[in-house]
PDB file of C-alpha atoms in Angstrom:
ATOM      1  CA  MET A   1      34.574  47.331  49.414  1.00 46.00           C
ATOM      2  CA  SER A   2      32.414  46.090  46.499  1.00 51.00           C
ATOM      3  CA  LYS A   3      28.935  47.433  46.109  1.00 59.00           C
ATOM      4  CA  LYS A   4      26.254  44.933  46.863  1.00 62.00           C
ATOM      5  CA  LEU A   5      24.040  44.113  43.952  1.00 59.00           C
ATOM      6  CA  ASN A   6      20.509  45.334  44.380  1.00 63.00           C
ATOM      7  CA  THR A   7      18.311  42.449  43.031  1.00 66.00           C
ATOM      8  CA  ASN A   8      15.175  44.503  43.673  1.00 70.00           C
ATOM      9  CA  SER A   9      16.184  47.382  41.249  1.00 74.00           C
ATOM     10  CA  ASN A  10      14.287  47.817  38.116  1.00 74.00           C
ATOM     11  CA  VAL A  11      17.423  47.595  36.054  1.00 75.00           C
ATOM     12  CA  TYR A  12      18.297  44.336  37.524  1.00 74.00           C
ATOM     13  CA  ILE A  13      14.805  42.954  36.942  1.00 78.00           C
ATOM     14  CA  ILE A  14      14.863  43.973  33.250  1.00 81.00           C
ATOM     15  CA  VAL A  15      18.218  42.676  32.515  1.00 80.00           C
ATOM     16  CA  TYR A  16      17.353  39.342  34.053  1.00 78.00           C
ATOM     17  CA  ALA A  17      14.238  39.180  32.347  1.00 84.00           C
ATOM     18  CA  ILE A  18      15.900  39.827  28.925  1.00 86.00           C
ATOM     19  CA  ILE A  19      18.681  37.133  29.644  1.00 86.00           C
ATOM     20  CA  MET A  20      16.063  34.560  30.671  1.00 86.00           C
ATOM     21  CA  VAL A  21      14.119  35.200  27.410  1.00 87.00           C
ATOM     22  CA  VAL A  22      17.187  34.882  25.370  1.00 86.00           C
ATOM     23  CA  VAL A  23      18.218  31.725  27.032  1.00 84.00           C
ATOM     24  CA  VAL A  24      14.807  30.173  26.655  1.00 83.00           C
ATOM     25  CA  ALA A  25      14.418  31.148  23.148  1.00 82.00           C
ATOM     26  CA  PHE A  26      17.849  29.609  22.162  1.00 80.00           C
ATOM     27  CA  LEU A  27      16.887  26.418  23.909  1.00 77.00           C
ATOM     28  CA  LEU A  28      13.507  26.175  22.154  1.00 80.00           C
ATOM     29  CA  ALA A  29      15.104  26.853  18.846  1.00 76.00           C
ATOM     30  CA  PHE A  30      17.714  24.138  19.621  1.00 75.00           C
ATOM     31  CA  VAL A  31      15.034  21.328  20.744  1.00 70.00           C
ATOM     32  CA  SER A  32      12.826  22.469  17.601  1.00 69.00           C
ATOM     33  CA  LYS A  33      15.833  22.068  15.382  1.00 70.00           C
ATOM     34  CA  ALA A  34      16.789  18.695  16.937  1.00 69.00           C
ATOM     35  CA  LEU A  35      13.402  17.357  16.620  1.00 64.00           C
ATOM     36  CA  GLN A  36      12.465  18.674  13.284  1.00 65.00           C
ATOM     37  CA  GLU A  37      13.921  15.558  11.448  1.00 68.00           C
ATOM     38  CA  ARG A  38      11.867  13.236  13.314  1.00 70.00           C
ATOM     39  CA  SER A  39       8.732  15.398  13.083  1.00 70.00           C
ATOM     40  CA  ASP A  40       9.146  15.568   9.338  1.00 75.00           C
ATOM     41  CA  ALA A  41       9.588  11.567   9.189  1.00 81.00           C
ATOM     42  CA  ASN A  42       6.439  11.122  11.289  1.00 87.00           C
ATOM     43  CA  VAL A  43       4.568  13.413   8.929  1.00 89.00           C
ATOM     44  CA  ALA A  44       5.676  11.516   5.940  1.00 93.00           C
ATOM     45  CA  ILE A  45       4.880   8.284   7.524  1.00 94.00           C
ATOM     46  CA  ASP A  46       1.206   9.440   8.318  1.00 95.00           C
ATOM     47  CA  LYS A  47       0.742  10.615   4.649  1.00 96.00           C
ATOM     48  CA  LYS A  48       1.910   7.309   3.361  1.00 97.00           C
ATOM     49  CA  SER A  49      -0.442   5.538   5.531  1.00 97.00           C
ATOM     50  CA  GLN A  50      -3.354   7.635   4.317  1.00 97.00           C
ATOM     51  CA  ILE A  51      -2.399   6.990   0.723  1.00 98.00           C
ATOM     52  CA  LEU A  52      -2.209   3.221   1.482  1.00 98.00           C
ATOM     53  CA  ALA A  53      -5.531   3.422   3.401  1.00 98.00           C
ATOM     54  CA  ALA A  54      -6.997   4.745   0.125  1.00 98.00           C
ATOM     55  CA  LEU A  55      -5.726   1.731  -1.532  1.00 98.00           C
ATOM     56  CA  ASN A  56      -7.554  -0.549   1.034  1.00 98.00           C
ATOM     57  CA  ILE A  57      -4.218  -1.225   2.924  1.00 97.00           C
ATOM     58  CA  ARG A  58      -5.224  -0.403   6.515  1.00 95.00           C
ATOM     59  CA  ASN A  59      -4.171  -0.984  10.094  1.00 90.00           C
ATOM     60  CA  ILE A  60      -0.517  -1.955   9.353  1.00 92.00           C
ATOM     61  CA  ASP A  61       2.173  -1.431  11.763  1.00 93.00           C
ATOM     62  CA  LYS A  62       3.986   1.931  11.545  1.00 90.00           C
ATOM     63  CA  ASN A  63       7.236   0.262  11.054  1.00 92.00           C
ATOM     64  CA  GLU A  64       6.038  -1.627   8.036  1.00 95.00           C
ATOM     65  CA  VAL A  65       4.477   1.614   6.279  1.00 96.00           C
ATOM     66  CA  GLU A  66       7.743   2.638   4.516  1.00 95.00           C
ATOM     67  CA  LYS A  67       8.337  -0.970   3.244  1.00 95.00           C
ATOM     68  CA  ILE A  68       4.801  -1.701   1.994  1.00 97.00           C
ATOM     69  CA  TYR A  69       4.597   1.977   0.414  1.00 96.00           C
ATOM     70  CA  SER A  70       7.757   1.380  -1.638  1.00 95.00           C
ATOM     71  CA  GLN A  71       6.163  -1.859  -2.933  1.00 96.00           C
ATOM     72  CA  VAL A  72       2.913  -0.467  -3.746  1.00 97.00           C
ATOM     73  CA  ILE A  73       3.717   3.016  -5.072  1.00 97.00           C
ATOM     74  CA  VAL A  74       5.398   2.818  -8.591  1.00 96.00           C
ATOM     75  CA  ALA A  75       5.592   6.719  -9.135  1.00 96.00           C
ATOM     76  CA  ASP A  76       4.395   9.907  -7.736  1.00 96.00           C
ATOM     77  CA  CYS A  77       3.884  11.940 -10.921  1.00 96.00           C
ATOM     78  CA  VAL A  78       2.932  15.431 -11.469  1.00 97.00           C
ATOM     79  CA  VAL A  79       0.745  16.097 -14.451  1.00 96.00           C
ATOM     80  CA  ASP A  80      -1.462  18.798 -15.868  1.00 95.00           C
ATOM     81  CA  ALA A  81      -5.101  18.883 -16.633  1.00 93.00           C
ATOM     82  CA  ASN A  82      -4.670  17.248 -20.110  1.00 92.00           C
ATOM     83  CA  GLY A  83      -2.758  14.625 -18.644  1.00 92.00           C
ATOM     84  CA  GLU A  84       0.827  15.826 -19.777  1.00 93.00           C
ATOM     85  CA  VAL A  85       3.447  14.517 -17.479  1.00 94.00           C
ATOM     86  CA  LEU A  86       5.241  17.506 -15.753  1.00 95.00           C
ATOM     87  CA  LYS A  87       7.392  15.277 -13.288  1.00 95.00           C
ATOM     88  CA  ALA A  88       7.814  11.568 -13.774  1.00 94.00           C
ATOM     89  CA  GLY A  89       7.902  10.776 -10.025  1.00 94.00           C
ATOM     90  CA  ASN A  90      10.213   7.834 -10.574  1.00 92.00           C
ATOM     91  CA  ASP A  91      12.403   8.966  -7.644  1.00 87.00           C
ATOM     92  CA  LYS A  92       9.518   8.508  -5.223  1.00 87.00           C
ATOM     93  CA  ASP A  93       8.881  10.952  -2.381  1.00 89.00           C
ATOM     94  CA  ASN A  94      10.495  13.862  -4.176  1.00 89.00           C
ATOM     95  CA  ASP A  95       7.690  15.046  -6.779  1.00 94.00           C
ATOM     96  CA  ALA A  96       3.990  14.653  -5.894  1.00 95.00           C
ATOM     97  CA  PHE A  97       4.590  13.479  -2.509  1.00 95.00           C
ATOM     98  CA  LYS A  98       6.069  16.960  -1.493  1.00 93.00           C
ATOM     99  CA  MET A  99       3.102  18.968  -2.736  1.00 93.00           C
ATOM    100  CA  GLY A 100       0.540  20.306  -0.398  1.00 89.00           C
ATOM    101  CA  SER A 101      -2.950  21.519  -1.234  1.00 89.00           C
ATOM    102  CA  LYS A 102      -1.645  24.943  -1.820  1.00 91.00           C
ATOM    103  CA  ASP A 103       0.719  23.740  -4.611  1.00 93.00           C
ATOM    104  CA  ILE A 104      -2.058  21.932  -6.363  1.00 94.00           C
ATOM    105  CA  SER A 105      -3.639  23.745  -9.428  1.00 92.00           C
ATOM    106  CA  GLU A 106      -5.319  22.817 -12.583  1.00 87.00           C
ATOM    107  CA  ASN A 107      -1.962  22.742 -14.331  1.00 89.00           C
ATOM    108  CA  CYS A 108       0.030  21.029 -11.418  1.00 96.00           C
ATOM    109  CA  LEU A 109      -1.790  17.947 -10.225  1.00 97.00           C
ATOM    110  CA  PRO A 110      -0.365  15.094  -8.072  1.00 97.00           C
ATOM    111  CA  LEU A 111      -0.902  11.522  -9.483  1.00 97.00           C
ATOM    112  CA  TYR A 112       0.230   8.237  -7.675  1.00 97.00           C
ATOM    113  CA  VAL A 113       0.745   5.420  -9.924  1.00 97.00           C
ATOM    114  CA  CYS A 114       0.390   2.279  -7.965  1.00 97.00           C
ATOM    115  CA  SER A 115       0.430  -1.678  -8.372  1.00 97.00           C
ATOM    116  CA  ILE A 116      -1.801  -3.847  -6.378  1.00 96.00           C
ATOM    117  CA  ASN A 117      -1.484  -7.499  -7.131  1.00 93.00           C
ATOM    118  CA  ASP A 118      -0.060  -6.600 -10.454  1.00 94.00           C
ATOM    119  CA  GLU A 119      -2.971  -4.429 -11.164  1.00 96.00           C
ATOM    120  CA  LYS A 120      -2.434  -0.708 -11.942  1.00 96.00           C
ATOM    121  CA  LYS A 121      -4.215   1.793  -9.800  1.00 97.00           C
ATOM    122  CA  PHE A 122      -4.159   5.536  -9.418  1.00 98.00           C
ATOM    123  CA  VAL A 123      -4.305   7.708  -6.238  1.00 98.00           C
ATOM    124  CA  VAL A 124      -5.466  11.469  -6.378  1.00 98.00           C
ATOM    125  CA  PRO A 125      -5.614  13.807  -3.258  1.00 97.00           C
ATOM    126  CA  VAL A 126      -8.841  15.611  -2.488  1.00 97.00           C
ATOM    127  CA  TYR A 127      -9.287  18.621  -0.063  1.00 96.00           C
ATOM    128  CA  GLY A 128     -12.072  21.028   0.968  1.00 95.00           C
ATOM    129  CA  MET A 129     -13.970  22.454   3.810  1.00 93.00           C
ATOM    130  CA  GLY A 130     -16.418  20.756   6.355  1.00 91.00           C
ATOM    131  CA  LEU A 131     -18.356  22.391   9.135  1.00 88.00           C
ATOM    132  CA  TRP A 132     -15.632  23.506  11.422  1.00 89.00           C
ATOM    133  CA  GLY A 133     -12.436  23.129   9.348  1.00 91.00           C
ATOM    134  CA  GLY A 134     -10.678  21.276   6.494  1.00 93.00           C
ATOM    135  CA  LEU A 135     -11.338  18.116   5.053  1.00 96.00           C
ATOM    136  CA  TRP A 136      -8.866  16.008   2.981  1.00 96.00           C
ATOM    137  CA  GLY A 137      -8.383  12.617   1.713  1.00 97.00           C
ATOM    138  CA  TYR A 138      -7.354  10.344  -1.052  1.00 98.00           C
ATOM    139  CA  VAL A 139      -9.260   8.431  -3.672  1.00 98.00           C
ATOM    140  CA  SER A 140      -7.884   5.527  -5.647  1.00 98.00           C
ATOM    141  CA  ILE A 141      -9.130   4.775  -9.231  1.00 98.00           C
ATOM    142  CA  ASN A 142      -8.922   1.443 -11.134  1.00 97.00           C
ATOM    143  CA  SER A 143      -7.058   1.202 -14.388  1.00 96.00           C
ATOM    144  CA  ASP A 144     -10.082   1.828 -16.332  1.00 96.00           C
ATOM    145  CA  GLY A 145      -9.770   5.498 -15.123  1.00 96.00           C
ATOM    146  CA  ASN A 146     -13.386   5.757 -13.954  1.00 96.00           C
ATOM    147  CA  THR A 147     -14.081   3.312 -11.068  1.00 97.00           C
ATOM    148  CA  VAL A 148     -13.200   3.951  -7.473  1.00 98.00           C
ATOM    149  CA  TYR A 149     -10.771   1.327  -5.899  1.00 98.00           C
ATOM    150  CA  GLY A 150     -10.835   2.764  -2.459  1.00 98.00           C
ATOM    151  CA  ALA A 151     -11.023   5.977  -0.477  1.00 98.00           C
ATOM    152  CA  TYR A 152      -9.732   7.660   2.781  1.00 98.00           C
ATOM    153  CA  PHE A 153     -10.976  10.806   4.376  1.00 97.00           C
ATOM    154  CA  SER A 154     -10.066  12.723   7.301  1.00 95.00           C
ATOM    155  CA  HIS A 155     -10.779  16.224   8.995  1.00 94.00           C
ATOM    156  CA  GLU A 156      -9.513  18.957  11.032  1.00 89.00           C
ATOM    157  CA  SER A 157     -12.235  19.367  13.475  1.00 83.00           C
ATOM    158  CA  GLU A 158     -15.610  17.994  12.643  1.00 83.00           C
ATOM    159  CA  THR A 159     -18.160  17.120  15.279  1.00 79.00           C
ATOM    160  CA  ALA A 160     -17.432  13.863  17.201  1.00 83.00           C
ATOM    161  CA  GLY A 161     -20.068  11.169  16.536  1.00 81.00           C
ATOM    162  CA  LEU A 162     -21.471  13.115  13.344  1.00 85.00           C
ATOM    163  CA  GLY A 163     -19.179  14.660  10.918  1.00 88.00           C
ATOM    164  CA  ALA A 164     -16.177  12.948  12.337  1.00 92.00           C
ATOM    165  CA  LEU A 165     -17.688   9.548  11.035  1.00 94.00           C
ATOM    166  CA  ILE A 166     -16.120  10.282   7.592  1.00 95.00           C
ATOM    167  CA  THR A 167     -12.946   8.838   8.967  1.00 95.00           C
ATOM    168  CA  GLU A 168     -14.596   5.577   9.650  1.00 95.00           C
ATOM    169  CA  GLU A 169     -14.109   2.420   7.101  1.00 96.00           C
ATOM    170  CA  LYS A 170     -18.132   2.067   6.991  1.00 96.00           C
ATOM    171  CA  PHE A 171     -18.317   5.524   5.348  1.00 97.00           C
ATOM    172  CA  GLN A 172     -15.337   5.230   3.130  1.00 98.00           C
ATOM    173  CA  ASN A 173     -15.772   1.583   1.964  1.00 97.00           C
ATOM    174  CA  GLN A 174     -19.050   2.511   0.093  1.00 97.00           C
ATOM    175  CA  PHE A 175     -17.117   4.498  -2.455  1.00 98.00           C
ATOM    176  CA  GLN A 176     -15.606   1.317  -3.708  1.00 98.00           C
ATOM    177  CA  GLY A 177     -16.752   0.283  -7.129  1.00 97.00           C
ATOM    178  CA  LYS A 178     -18.591   3.645  -7.669  1.00 98.00           C
ATOM    179  CA  THR A 179     -18.338   5.377 -11.066  1.00 97.00           C
ATOM    180  CA  VAL A 180     -16.389   8.619 -10.937  1.00 98.00           C
ATOM    181  CA  PHE A 181     -17.497  10.284 -14.380  1.00 97.00           C
ATOM    182  CA  ASP A 182     -20.463  10.302 -16.458  1.00 95.00           C
ATOM    183  CA  MET A 183     -20.813   9.981 -20.286  1.00 92.00           C
ATOM    184  CA  GLU A 184     -20.068  13.642 -20.640  1.00 93.00           C
ATOM    185  CA  ASN A 185     -16.928  13.337 -18.640  1.00 94.00           C
ATOM    186  CA  ASN A 186     -18.534  15.470 -15.642  1.00 95.00           C
ATOM    187  CA  VAL A 187     -17.847  14.172 -11.943  1.00 96.00           C
ATOM    188  CA  ALA A 188     -21.033  12.102 -11.230  1.00 96.00           C
ATOM    189  CA  LEU A 189     -19.517  10.692  -7.841  1.00 97.00           C
ATOM    190  CA  SER A 190     -21.654  12.062  -5.060  1.00 96.00           C
ATOM    191  CA  VAL A 191     -22.444  12.087  -1.384  1.00 96.00           C
ATOM    192  CA  LEU A 192     -26.141  12.533  -1.047  1.00 94.00           C
ATOM    193  CA  LYS A 193     -28.662  12.372   1.724  1.00 90.00           C
ATOM    194  CA  VAL A 194     -30.713   8.903   1.898  1.00 86.00           C
ATOM    195  CA  GLY A 195     -33.864   9.475   0.088  1.00 76.00           C
ATOM    196  CA  LYS A 196     -32.951  12.727  -1.756  1.00 80.00           C
ATOM    197  CA  THR A 197     -34.234  12.799  -5.216  1.00 73.00           C
ATOM    198  CA  SER A 198     -31.355  13.222  -7.614  1.00 81.00           C
ATOM    199  CA  ASN A 199     -30.286  12.672 -11.212  1.00 85.00           C
ATOM    200  CA  THR A 200     -26.994  11.001 -10.097  1.00 90.00           C
ATOM    201  CA  PRO A 201     -27.121   7.323 -11.064  1.00 89.00           C
ATOM    202  CA  GLU A 202     -27.059   4.683  -8.280  1.00 92.00           C
ATOM    203  CA  GLN A 203     -23.606   3.472  -9.291  1.00 95.00           C
ATOM    204  CA  SER A 204     -22.072   6.917  -8.595  1.00 96.00           C
ATOM    205  CA  ARG A 205     -24.252   7.601  -5.239  1.00 96.00           C
ATOM    206  CA  CYS A 206     -22.869   7.177  -1.747  1.00 96.00           C
ATOM    207  CA  ASP A 207     -25.031   7.907   1.419  1.00 95.00           C
ATOM    208  CA  ALA A 208     -24.464  11.161   3.428  1.00 95.00           C
ATOM    209  CA  ILE A 209     -23.997  10.776   7.146  1.00 94.00           C
ATOM    210  CA  THR A 210     -27.202  11.337   9.044  1.00 92.00           C
ATOM    211  CA  GLY A 211     -27.167  14.483  11.240  1.00 91.00           C
ATOM    212  CA  ALA A 212     -23.808  15.783   9.389  1.00 92.00           C
ATOM    213  CA  THR A 213     -25.377  17.423   6.443  1.00 91.00           C
ATOM    214  CA  LEU A 214     -22.763  20.257   6.075  1.00 93.00           C
ATOM    215  CA  THR A 215     -19.731  17.828   6.532  1.00 94.00           C
ATOM    216  CA  SER A 216     -21.374  15.423   4.012  1.00 95.00           C
ATOM    217  CA  ASP A 217     -21.892  18.273   1.550  1.00 95.00           C
ATOM    218  CA  GLY A 218     -18.222  19.298   2.197  1.00 96.00           C
ATOM    219  CA  VAL A 219     -16.982  15.799   1.171  1.00 97.00           C
ATOM    220  CA  ASP A 220     -19.387  15.821  -1.909  1.00 97.00           C
ATOM    221  CA  ASN A 221     -18.089  19.285  -2.975  1.00 97.00           C
ATOM    222  CA  MET A 222     -14.367  18.413  -2.528  1.00 97.00           C
ATOM    223  CA  LEU A 223     -14.908  15.439  -4.648  1.00 98.00           C
ATOM    224  CA  LYS A 224     -16.617  17.367  -7.436  1.00 97.00           C
ATOM    225  CA  VAL A 225     -14.032  20.418  -7.339  1.00 96.00           C
ATOM    226  CA  CYS A 226     -10.770  18.271  -7.140  1.00 97.00           C
ATOM    227  CA  LEU A 227     -11.812  15.096  -9.201  1.00 97.00           C
ATOM    228  CA  LYS A 228     -12.957  17.551 -12.076  1.00 96.00           C
ATOM    229  CA  ASN A 229      -9.183  18.450 -12.567  1.00 96.00           C
ATOM    230  CA  TYR A 230      -8.438  14.700 -13.469  1.00 97.00           C
ATOM    231  CA  ALA A 231     -11.408  14.218 -15.958  1.00 95.00           C
ATOM    232  CA  ASN A 232      -9.061  14.586 -19.153  1.00 95.00           C
ATOM    233  CA  VAL A 233      -6.119  13.003 -17.329  1.00 95.00           C
ATOM    234  CA  PHE A 234      -7.957   9.793 -16.830  1.00 95.00           C
ATOM    235  CA  LYS A 235      -9.668  10.005 -20.313  1.00 89.00           C
ATOM    236  CA  ARG A 236      -6.166  10.069 -21.831  1.00 88.00           C
ATOM    237  CA  ILE A 237      -4.684   7.366 -19.589  1.00 83.00           C
ATOM    238  CA  VAL A 238      -7.266   4.830 -20.868  1.00 77.00           C
ATOM    239  CA  LYS A 239      -6.874   5.661 -24.349  1.00 67.00           C
TER     240      LYS A 239
END
């Protein structure tokens, strides 16, 4: 007569738990692998939407993003701080587009070359820290290499109703037409509290968000730090 399995024994419980853990881990890995391609595609669409928003192309259907992006973006170059082209980016989505903030350095800078109504524009990424977490965005520059065409900003976890307002068009639209660099080729574009005394000329000054000083300072700082790397790039472009 066969011995009845003791389901209350420690050995049974341990073996059962191990089997369940292995099975669940396998299923999770399988599902993750199966959904990875779709997840990567959604991340790419979101990034392209943000770049288009910086070019003042907003509120478009998700299904139209790829089409419009391919029409507007001419190349996603990688350049160094002197404007030397490291990667031409003609095969879009494979050069600058694949770069994250950790890949960006003074000698490795993403530069999106764009065409809006047959006018050349440039888009550069910016990234920094706010009150509670990371900030990032994109700034588009006109062909003169010194005037903002548009801007887009987002955040990781800023305070709702305060710092989170950097995501709103009202805040972002005020950057349009502002001057980026001063006569000494330093970054003049600034986010300053209303009424604050500063040497920043009016054509480079944007209003901070009331009650969100640290987030506003974070946007100001990331513009200063990130755009500084492109000063000589744009100087060379417009020669």
